[in-house]
PDB file of C-alpha atoms in Angstrom:
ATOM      1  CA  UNK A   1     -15.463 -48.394  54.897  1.00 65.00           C
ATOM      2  CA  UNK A   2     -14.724 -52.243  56.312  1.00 68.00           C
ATOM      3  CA  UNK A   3     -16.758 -54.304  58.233  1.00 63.00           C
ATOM      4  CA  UNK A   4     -15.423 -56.945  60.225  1.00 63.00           C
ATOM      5  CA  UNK A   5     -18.200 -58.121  62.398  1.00 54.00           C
ATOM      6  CA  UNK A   6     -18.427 -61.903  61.498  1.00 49.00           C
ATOM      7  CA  UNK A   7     -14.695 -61.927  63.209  1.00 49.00           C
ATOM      8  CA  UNK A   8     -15.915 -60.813  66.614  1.00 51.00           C
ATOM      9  CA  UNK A   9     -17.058 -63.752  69.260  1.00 58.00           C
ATOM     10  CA  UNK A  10     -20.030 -62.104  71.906  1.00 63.00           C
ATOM     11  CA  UNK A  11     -17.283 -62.009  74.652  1.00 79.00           C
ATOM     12  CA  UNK A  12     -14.811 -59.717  73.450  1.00 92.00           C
ATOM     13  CA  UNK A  13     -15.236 -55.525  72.849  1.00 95.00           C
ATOM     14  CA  UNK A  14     -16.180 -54.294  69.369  1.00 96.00           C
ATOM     15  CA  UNK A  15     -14.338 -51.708  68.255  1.00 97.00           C
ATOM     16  CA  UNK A  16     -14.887 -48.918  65.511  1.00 97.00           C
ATOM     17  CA  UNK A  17     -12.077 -47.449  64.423  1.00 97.00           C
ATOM     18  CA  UNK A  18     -12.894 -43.544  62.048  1.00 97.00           C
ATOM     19  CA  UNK A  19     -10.306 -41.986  60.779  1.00 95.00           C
ATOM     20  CA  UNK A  20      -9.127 -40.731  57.634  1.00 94.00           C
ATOM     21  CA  UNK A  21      -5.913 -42.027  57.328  1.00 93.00           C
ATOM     22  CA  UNK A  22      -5.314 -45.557  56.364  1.00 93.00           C
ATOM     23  CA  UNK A  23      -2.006 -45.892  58.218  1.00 93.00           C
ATOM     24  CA  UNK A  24      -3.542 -44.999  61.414  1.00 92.00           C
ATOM     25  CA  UNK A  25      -6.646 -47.166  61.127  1.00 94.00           C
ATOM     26  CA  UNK A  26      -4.240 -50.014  60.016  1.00 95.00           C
ATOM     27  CA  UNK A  27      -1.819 -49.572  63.061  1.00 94.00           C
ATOM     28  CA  UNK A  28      -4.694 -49.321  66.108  1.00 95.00           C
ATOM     29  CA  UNK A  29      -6.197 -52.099  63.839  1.00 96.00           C
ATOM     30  CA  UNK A  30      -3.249 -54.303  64.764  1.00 97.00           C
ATOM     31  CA  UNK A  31      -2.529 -53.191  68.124  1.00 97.00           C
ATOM     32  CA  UNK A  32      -6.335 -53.548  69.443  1.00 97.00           C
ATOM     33  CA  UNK A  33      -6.833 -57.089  67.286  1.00 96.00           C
ATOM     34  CA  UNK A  34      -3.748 -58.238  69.238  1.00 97.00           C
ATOM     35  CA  UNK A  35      -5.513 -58.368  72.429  1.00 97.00           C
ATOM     36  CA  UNK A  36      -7.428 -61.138  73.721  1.00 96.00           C
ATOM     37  CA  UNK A  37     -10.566 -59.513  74.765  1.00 96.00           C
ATOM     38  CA  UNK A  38     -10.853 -56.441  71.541  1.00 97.00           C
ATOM     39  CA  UNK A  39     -12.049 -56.961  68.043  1.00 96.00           C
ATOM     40  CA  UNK A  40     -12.283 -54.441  65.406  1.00 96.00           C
ATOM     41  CA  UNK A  41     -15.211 -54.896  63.309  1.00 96.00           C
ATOM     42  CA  UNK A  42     -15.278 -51.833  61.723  1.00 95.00           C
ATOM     43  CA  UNK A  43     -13.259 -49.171  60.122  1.00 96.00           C
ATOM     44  CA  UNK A  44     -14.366 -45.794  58.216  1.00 96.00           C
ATOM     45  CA  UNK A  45     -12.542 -42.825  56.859  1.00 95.00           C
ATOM     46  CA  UNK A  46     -15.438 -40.369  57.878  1.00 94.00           C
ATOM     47  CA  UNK A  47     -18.144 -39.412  59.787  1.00 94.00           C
ATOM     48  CA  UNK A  48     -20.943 -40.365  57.364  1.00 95.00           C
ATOM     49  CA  UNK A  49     -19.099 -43.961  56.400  1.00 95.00           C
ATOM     50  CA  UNK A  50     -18.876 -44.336  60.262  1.00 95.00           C
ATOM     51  CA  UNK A  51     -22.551 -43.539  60.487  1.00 95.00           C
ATOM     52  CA  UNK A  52     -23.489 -45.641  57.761  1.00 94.00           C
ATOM     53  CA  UNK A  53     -21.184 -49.139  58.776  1.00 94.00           C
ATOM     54  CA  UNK A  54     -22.638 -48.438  62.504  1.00 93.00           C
ATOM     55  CA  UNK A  55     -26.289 -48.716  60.960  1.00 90.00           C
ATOM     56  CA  UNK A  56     -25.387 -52.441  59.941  1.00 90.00           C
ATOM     57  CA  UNK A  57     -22.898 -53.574  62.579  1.00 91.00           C
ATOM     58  CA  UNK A  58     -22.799 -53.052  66.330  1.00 90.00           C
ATOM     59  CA  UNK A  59     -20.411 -51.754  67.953  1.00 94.00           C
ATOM     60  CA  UNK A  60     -19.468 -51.140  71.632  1.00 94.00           C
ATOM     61  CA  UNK A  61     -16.276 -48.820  71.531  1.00 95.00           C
ATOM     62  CA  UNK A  62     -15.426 -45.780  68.328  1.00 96.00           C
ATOM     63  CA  UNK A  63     -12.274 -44.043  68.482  1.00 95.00           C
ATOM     64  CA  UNK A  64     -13.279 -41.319  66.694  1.00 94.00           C
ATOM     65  CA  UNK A  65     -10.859 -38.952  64.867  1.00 92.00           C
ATOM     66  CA  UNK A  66     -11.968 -35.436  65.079  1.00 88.00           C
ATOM     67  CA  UNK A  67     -11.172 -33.587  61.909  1.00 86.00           C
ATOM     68  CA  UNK A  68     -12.140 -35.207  58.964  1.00 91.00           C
ATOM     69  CA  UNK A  69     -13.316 -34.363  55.328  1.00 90.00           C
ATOM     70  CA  UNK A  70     -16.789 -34.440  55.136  1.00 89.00           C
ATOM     71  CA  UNK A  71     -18.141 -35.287  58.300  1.00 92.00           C
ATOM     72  CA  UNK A  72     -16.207 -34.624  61.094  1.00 91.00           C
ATOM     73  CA  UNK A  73     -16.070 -36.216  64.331  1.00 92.00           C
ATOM     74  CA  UNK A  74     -18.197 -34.167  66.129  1.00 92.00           C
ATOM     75  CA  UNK A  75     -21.224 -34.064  63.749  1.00 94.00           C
ATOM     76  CA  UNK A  76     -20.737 -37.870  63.739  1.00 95.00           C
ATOM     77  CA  UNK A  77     -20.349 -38.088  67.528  1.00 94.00           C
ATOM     78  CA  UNK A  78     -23.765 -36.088  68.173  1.00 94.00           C
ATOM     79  CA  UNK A  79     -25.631 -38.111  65.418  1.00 95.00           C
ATOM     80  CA  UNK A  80     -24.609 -41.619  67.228  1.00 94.00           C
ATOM     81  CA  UNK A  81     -25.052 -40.290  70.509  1.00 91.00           C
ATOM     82  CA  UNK A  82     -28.532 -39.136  69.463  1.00 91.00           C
ATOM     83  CA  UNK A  83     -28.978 -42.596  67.750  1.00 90.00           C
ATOM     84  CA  UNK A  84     -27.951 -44.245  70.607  1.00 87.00           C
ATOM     85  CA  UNK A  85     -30.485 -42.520  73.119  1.00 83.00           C
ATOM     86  CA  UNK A  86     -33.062 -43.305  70.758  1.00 85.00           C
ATOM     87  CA  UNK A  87     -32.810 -47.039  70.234  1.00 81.00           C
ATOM     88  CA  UNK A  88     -35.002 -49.168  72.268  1.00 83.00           C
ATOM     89  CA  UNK A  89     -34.643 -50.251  75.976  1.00 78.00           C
ATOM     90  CA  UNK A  90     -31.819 -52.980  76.208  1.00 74.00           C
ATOM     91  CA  UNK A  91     -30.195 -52.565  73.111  1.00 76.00           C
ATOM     92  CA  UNK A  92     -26.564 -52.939  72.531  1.00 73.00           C
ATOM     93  CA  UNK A  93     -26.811 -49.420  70.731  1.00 79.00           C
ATOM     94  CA  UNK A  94     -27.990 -47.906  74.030  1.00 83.00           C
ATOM     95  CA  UNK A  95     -24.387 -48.761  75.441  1.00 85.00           C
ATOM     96  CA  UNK A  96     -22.328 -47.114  72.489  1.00 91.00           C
ATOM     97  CA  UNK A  97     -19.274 -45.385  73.763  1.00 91.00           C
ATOM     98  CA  UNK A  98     -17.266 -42.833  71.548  1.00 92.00           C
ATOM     99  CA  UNK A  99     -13.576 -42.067  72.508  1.00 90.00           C
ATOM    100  CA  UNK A 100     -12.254 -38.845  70.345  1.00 87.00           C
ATOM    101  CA  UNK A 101      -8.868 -38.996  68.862  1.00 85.00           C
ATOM    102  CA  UNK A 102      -6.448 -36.151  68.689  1.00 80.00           C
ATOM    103  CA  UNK A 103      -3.226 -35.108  67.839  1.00 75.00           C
ATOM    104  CA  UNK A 104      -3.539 -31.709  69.609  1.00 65.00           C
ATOM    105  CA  UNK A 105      -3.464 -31.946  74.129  1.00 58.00           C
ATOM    106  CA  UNK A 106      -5.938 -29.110  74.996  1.00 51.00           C
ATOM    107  CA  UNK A 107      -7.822 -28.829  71.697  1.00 58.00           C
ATOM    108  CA  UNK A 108     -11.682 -27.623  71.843  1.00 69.00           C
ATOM    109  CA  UNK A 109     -12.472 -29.726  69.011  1.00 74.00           C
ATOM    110  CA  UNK A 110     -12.487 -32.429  71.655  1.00 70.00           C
ATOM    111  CA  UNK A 111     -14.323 -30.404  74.031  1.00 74.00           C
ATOM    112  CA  UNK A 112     -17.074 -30.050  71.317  1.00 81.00           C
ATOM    113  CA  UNK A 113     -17.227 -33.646  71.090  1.00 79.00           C
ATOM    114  CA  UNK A 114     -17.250 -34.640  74.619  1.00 77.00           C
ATOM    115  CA  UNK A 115     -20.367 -32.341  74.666  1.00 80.00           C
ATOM    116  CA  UNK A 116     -21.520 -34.066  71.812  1.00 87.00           C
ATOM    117  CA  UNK A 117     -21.514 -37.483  74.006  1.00 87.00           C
ATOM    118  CA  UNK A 118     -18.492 -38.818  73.670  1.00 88.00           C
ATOM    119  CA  UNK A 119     -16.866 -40.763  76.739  1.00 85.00           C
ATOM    120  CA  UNK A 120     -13.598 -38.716  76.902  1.00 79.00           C
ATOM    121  CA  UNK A 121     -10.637 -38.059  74.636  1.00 78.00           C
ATOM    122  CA  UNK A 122      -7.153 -39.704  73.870  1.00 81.00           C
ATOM    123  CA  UNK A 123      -4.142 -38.522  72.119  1.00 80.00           C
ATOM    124  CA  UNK A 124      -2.996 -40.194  69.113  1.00 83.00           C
ATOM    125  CA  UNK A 125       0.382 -40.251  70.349  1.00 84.00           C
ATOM    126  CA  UNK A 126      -0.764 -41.901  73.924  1.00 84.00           C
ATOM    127  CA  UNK A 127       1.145 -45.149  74.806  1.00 89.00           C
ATOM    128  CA  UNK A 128      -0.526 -47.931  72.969  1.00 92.00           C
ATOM    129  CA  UNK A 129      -1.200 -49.104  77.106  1.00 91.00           C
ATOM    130  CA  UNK A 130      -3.304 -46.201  77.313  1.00 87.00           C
ATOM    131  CA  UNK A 131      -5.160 -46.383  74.273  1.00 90.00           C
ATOM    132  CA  UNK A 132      -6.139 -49.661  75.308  1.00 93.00           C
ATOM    133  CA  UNK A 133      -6.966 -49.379  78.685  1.00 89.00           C
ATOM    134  CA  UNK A 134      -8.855 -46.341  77.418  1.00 87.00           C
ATOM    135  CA  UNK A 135     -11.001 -49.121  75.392  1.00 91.00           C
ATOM    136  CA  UNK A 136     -11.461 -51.006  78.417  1.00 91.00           C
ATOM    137  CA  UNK A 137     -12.396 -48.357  80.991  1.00 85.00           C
ATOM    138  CA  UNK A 138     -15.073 -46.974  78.596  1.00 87.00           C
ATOM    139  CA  UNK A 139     -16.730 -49.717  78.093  1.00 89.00           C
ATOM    140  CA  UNK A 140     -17.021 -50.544  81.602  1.00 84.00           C
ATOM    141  CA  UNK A 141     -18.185 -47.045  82.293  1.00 76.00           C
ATOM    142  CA  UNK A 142     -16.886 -46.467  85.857  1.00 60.00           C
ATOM    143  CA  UNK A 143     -13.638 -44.205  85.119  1.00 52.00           C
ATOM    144  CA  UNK A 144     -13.031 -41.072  83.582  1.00 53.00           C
ATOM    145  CA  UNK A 145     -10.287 -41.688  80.681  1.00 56.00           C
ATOM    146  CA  UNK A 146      -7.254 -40.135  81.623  1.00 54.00           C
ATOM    147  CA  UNK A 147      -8.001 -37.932  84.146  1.00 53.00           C
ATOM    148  CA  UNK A 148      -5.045 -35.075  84.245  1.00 58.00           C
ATOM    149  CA  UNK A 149      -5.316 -34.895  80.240  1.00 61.00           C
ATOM    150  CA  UNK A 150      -9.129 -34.120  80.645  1.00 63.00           C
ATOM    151  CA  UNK A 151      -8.643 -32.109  83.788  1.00 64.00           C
ATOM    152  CA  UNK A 152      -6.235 -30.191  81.607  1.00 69.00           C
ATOM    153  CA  UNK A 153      -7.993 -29.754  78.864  1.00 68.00           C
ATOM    154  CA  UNK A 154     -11.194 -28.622  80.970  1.00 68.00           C
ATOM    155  CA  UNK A 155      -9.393 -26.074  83.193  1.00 71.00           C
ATOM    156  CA  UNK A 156      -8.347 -24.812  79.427  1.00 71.00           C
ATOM    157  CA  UNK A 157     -11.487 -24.284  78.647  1.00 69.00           C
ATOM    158  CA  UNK A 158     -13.287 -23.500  81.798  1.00 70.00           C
ATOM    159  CA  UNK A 159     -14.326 -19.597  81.206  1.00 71.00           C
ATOM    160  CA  UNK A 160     -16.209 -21.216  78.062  1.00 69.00           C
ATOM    161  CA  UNK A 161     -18.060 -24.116  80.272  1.00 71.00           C
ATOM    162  CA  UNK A 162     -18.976 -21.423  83.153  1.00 70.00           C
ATOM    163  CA  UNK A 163     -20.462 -19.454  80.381  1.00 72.00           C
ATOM    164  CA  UNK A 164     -22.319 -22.051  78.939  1.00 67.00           C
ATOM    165  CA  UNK A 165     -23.580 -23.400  82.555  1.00 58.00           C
ATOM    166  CA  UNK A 166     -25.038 -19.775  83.338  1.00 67.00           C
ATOM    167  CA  UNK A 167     -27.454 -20.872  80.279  1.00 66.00           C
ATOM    168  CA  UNK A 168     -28.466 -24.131  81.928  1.00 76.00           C
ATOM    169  CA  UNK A 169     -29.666 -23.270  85.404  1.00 84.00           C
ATOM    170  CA  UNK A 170     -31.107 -27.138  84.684  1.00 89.00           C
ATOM    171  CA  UNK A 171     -27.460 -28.276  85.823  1.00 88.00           C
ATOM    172  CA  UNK A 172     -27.534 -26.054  88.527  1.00 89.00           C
ATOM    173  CA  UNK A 173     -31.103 -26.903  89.576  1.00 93.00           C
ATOM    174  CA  UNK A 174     -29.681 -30.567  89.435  1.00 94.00           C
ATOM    175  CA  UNK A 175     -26.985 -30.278  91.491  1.00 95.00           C
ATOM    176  CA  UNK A 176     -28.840 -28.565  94.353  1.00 95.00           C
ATOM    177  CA  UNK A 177     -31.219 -32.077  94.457  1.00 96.00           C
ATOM    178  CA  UNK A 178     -27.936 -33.995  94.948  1.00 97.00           C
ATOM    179  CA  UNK A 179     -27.619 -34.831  98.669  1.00 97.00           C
ATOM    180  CA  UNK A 180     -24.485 -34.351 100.894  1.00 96.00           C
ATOM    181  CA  UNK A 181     -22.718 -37.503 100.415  1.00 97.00           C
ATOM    182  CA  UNK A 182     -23.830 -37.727  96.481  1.00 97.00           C
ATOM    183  CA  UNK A 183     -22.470 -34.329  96.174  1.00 96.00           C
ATOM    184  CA  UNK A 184     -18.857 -35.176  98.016  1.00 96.00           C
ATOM    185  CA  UNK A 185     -18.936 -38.251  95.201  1.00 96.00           C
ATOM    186  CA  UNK A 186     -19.616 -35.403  92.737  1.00 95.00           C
ATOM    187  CA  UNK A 187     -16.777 -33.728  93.539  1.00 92.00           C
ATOM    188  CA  UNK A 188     -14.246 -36.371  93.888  1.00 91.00           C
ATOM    189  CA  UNK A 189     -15.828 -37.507  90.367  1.00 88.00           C
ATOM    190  CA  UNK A 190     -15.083 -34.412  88.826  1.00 84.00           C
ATOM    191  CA  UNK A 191     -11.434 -34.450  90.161  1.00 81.00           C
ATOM    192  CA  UNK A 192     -10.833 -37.724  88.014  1.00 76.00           C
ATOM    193  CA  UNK A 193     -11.002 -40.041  91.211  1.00 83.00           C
ATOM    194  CA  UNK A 194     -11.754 -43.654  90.039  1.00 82.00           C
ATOM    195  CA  UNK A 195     -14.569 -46.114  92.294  1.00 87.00           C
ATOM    196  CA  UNK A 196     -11.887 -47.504  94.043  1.00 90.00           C
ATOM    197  CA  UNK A 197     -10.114 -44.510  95.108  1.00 91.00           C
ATOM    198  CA  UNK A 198     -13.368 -42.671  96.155  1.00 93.00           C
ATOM    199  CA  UNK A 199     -14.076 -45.994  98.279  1.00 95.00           C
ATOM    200  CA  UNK A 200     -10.642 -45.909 100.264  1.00 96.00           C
ATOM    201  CA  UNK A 201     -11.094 -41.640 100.505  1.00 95.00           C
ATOM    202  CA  UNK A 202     -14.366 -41.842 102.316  1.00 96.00           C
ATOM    203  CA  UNK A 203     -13.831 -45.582 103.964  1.00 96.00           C
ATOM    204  CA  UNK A 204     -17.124 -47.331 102.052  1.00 97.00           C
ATOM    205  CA  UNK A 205     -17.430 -49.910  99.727  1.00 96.00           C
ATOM    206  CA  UNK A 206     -16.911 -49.631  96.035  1.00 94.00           C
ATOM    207  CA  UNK A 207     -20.800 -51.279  96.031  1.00 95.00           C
ATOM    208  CA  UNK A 208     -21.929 -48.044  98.007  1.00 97.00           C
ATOM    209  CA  UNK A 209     -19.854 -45.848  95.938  1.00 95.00           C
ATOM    210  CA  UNK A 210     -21.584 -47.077  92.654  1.00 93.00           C
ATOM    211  CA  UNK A 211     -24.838 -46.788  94.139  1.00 96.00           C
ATOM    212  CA  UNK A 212     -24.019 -43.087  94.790  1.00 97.00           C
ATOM    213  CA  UNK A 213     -22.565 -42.577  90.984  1.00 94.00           C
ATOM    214  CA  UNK A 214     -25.956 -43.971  89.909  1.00 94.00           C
ATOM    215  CA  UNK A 215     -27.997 -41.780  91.949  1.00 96.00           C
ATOM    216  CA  UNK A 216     -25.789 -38.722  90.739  1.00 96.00           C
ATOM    217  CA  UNK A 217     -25.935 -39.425  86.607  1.00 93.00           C
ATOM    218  CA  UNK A 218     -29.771 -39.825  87.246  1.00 94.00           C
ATOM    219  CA  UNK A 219     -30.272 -36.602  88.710  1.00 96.00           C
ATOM    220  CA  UNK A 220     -27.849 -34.751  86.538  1.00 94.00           C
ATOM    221  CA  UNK A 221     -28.895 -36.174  83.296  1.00 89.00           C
ATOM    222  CA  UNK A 222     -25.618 -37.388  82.622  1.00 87.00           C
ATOM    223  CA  UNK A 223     -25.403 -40.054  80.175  1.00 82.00           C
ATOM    224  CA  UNK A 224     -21.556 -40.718  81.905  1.00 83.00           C
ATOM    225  CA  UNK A 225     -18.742 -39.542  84.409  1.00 83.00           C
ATOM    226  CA  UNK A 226     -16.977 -37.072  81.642  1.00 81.00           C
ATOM    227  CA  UNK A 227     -20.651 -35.760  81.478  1.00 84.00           C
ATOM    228  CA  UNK A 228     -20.832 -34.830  85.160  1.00 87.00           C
ATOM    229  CA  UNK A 229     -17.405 -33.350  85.018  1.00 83.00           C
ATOM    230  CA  UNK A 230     -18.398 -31.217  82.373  1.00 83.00           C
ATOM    231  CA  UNK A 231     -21.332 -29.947  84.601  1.00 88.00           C
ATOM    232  CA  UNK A 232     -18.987 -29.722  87.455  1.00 88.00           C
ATOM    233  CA  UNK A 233     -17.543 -27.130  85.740  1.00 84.00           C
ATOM    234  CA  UNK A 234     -20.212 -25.574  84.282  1.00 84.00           C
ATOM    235  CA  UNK A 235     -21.845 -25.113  87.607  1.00 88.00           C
ATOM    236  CA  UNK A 236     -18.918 -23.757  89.319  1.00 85.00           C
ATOM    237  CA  UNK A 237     -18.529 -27.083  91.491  1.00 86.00           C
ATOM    238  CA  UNK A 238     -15.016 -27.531  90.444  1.00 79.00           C
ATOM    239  CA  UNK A 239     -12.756 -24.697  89.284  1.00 76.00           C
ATOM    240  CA  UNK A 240      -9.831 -24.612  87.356  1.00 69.00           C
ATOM    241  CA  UNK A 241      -6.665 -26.149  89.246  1.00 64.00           C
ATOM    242  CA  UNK A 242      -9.626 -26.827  91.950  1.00 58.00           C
TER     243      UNK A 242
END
């Protein structure tokens, strides 16, 4: 376990890197401290170390490796997520973003962590471009990370999710409060559209379109957009190759 906070300035992105194998930590280390605007402050082999260094250094941004010995990524996921929710009003913690590493496209392990909280998922193999634009778009919170990897993964999985939603009727209830236009937003969320290309789809403003993403993760519950696709699916909304 490493922690690097005292080499982060306020402006850039703090980044936690878990995993348990050196040689992966140390190359994202050097590709994300390379850029201008990302810092790594911390790096764990584990779920409890990353638990632990997270206690005593903020973060913004994990990558989050799924199976590891000890505690895995999911357990870990859950616990920061849970953390997160329950730290006080305007906290940095509030704003903690996990992104779940894998080496396996349509794996349920990173289902289970998406509905653990995490932002999304990424494969270790992705173009370093991607992994870092993945950094980026989570922390801004306005995109779903790659969106025909998820979509992928989620029409994989989609028998499981419409099980589980038939045990919610909360998500259901939800989406029945959504009104027309929040619910055509819901839709084109759920289909990995970004702000901008919702915007130019229904000829509004990105402004208008944020509004609408804000009224939609209030009245789903959603902490983010990979949360409302989830319940997109669950409910039935969106169906697989839909």
């Amino acid at each position: 376990m490493t922690l690097l906070e005292e080499h982060a300035p306020a402006d850039r992105i703090r980044v936690a890197l878990v995993d348990d194998q050196q040689l992966v930590r140390s190359g994202f280390g050097m590709l994300i401290n390379s850029q201008p605007d990302l810092d790594v402050v911390v790096e764990a082999g584990n779920g409890l170390e990353a638990l632990q260094a997270l206690g005593a250094v903020a973060a913004d941004v994990v990558l989050m490796d799924v199976r590891m010995p000890g505690m895995d990524g999911i357990e870990a996921t859950r616990r920061l997520m849970e953390s997160a929710l329950a730290a006080p009003a305007g906290s940095a913690r509030t704003e903690l973003r996990v992104v779940v590493l894998t080496t396996f496209d349509l794996d349920e392990y990173a289902l289970a962590a998406i509905q653990a909280g995490a932002s999304g998922f990424l494969l270790k193999d992705a173009p370093p471009e991607e992994l870092l634009e993945a950094i980026r778009t989570v922390h801004r919170g306005d995109a779903v990370i790659a969106p025909s990897t998820t979509r992928r993964l989620l029409d994989h999985v989609a028998p499981l999710l419409r099980t589980q939603g038939s045990e919610r009727p909360e998500h259901h209830a939800a989406v029945q409060r959504l009104t027309a236009r929040e619910r055509e937003v819901f839709q084109l969320i759920a289909q990995g559209q970004s702000n901008p290309e919702i915007a130019a789809g229904l000829f509004v403003s990105e402004a208008t379109v944020k509004t609408h993403v804000g009224h939609i993760l209030a009245k789903l519950g959603a902490r983010d957009r990979v949360q409302v696709v989830v319940i997109a699916y669950e409910t039935g909304v969106v169906t697989p190759g839909g």
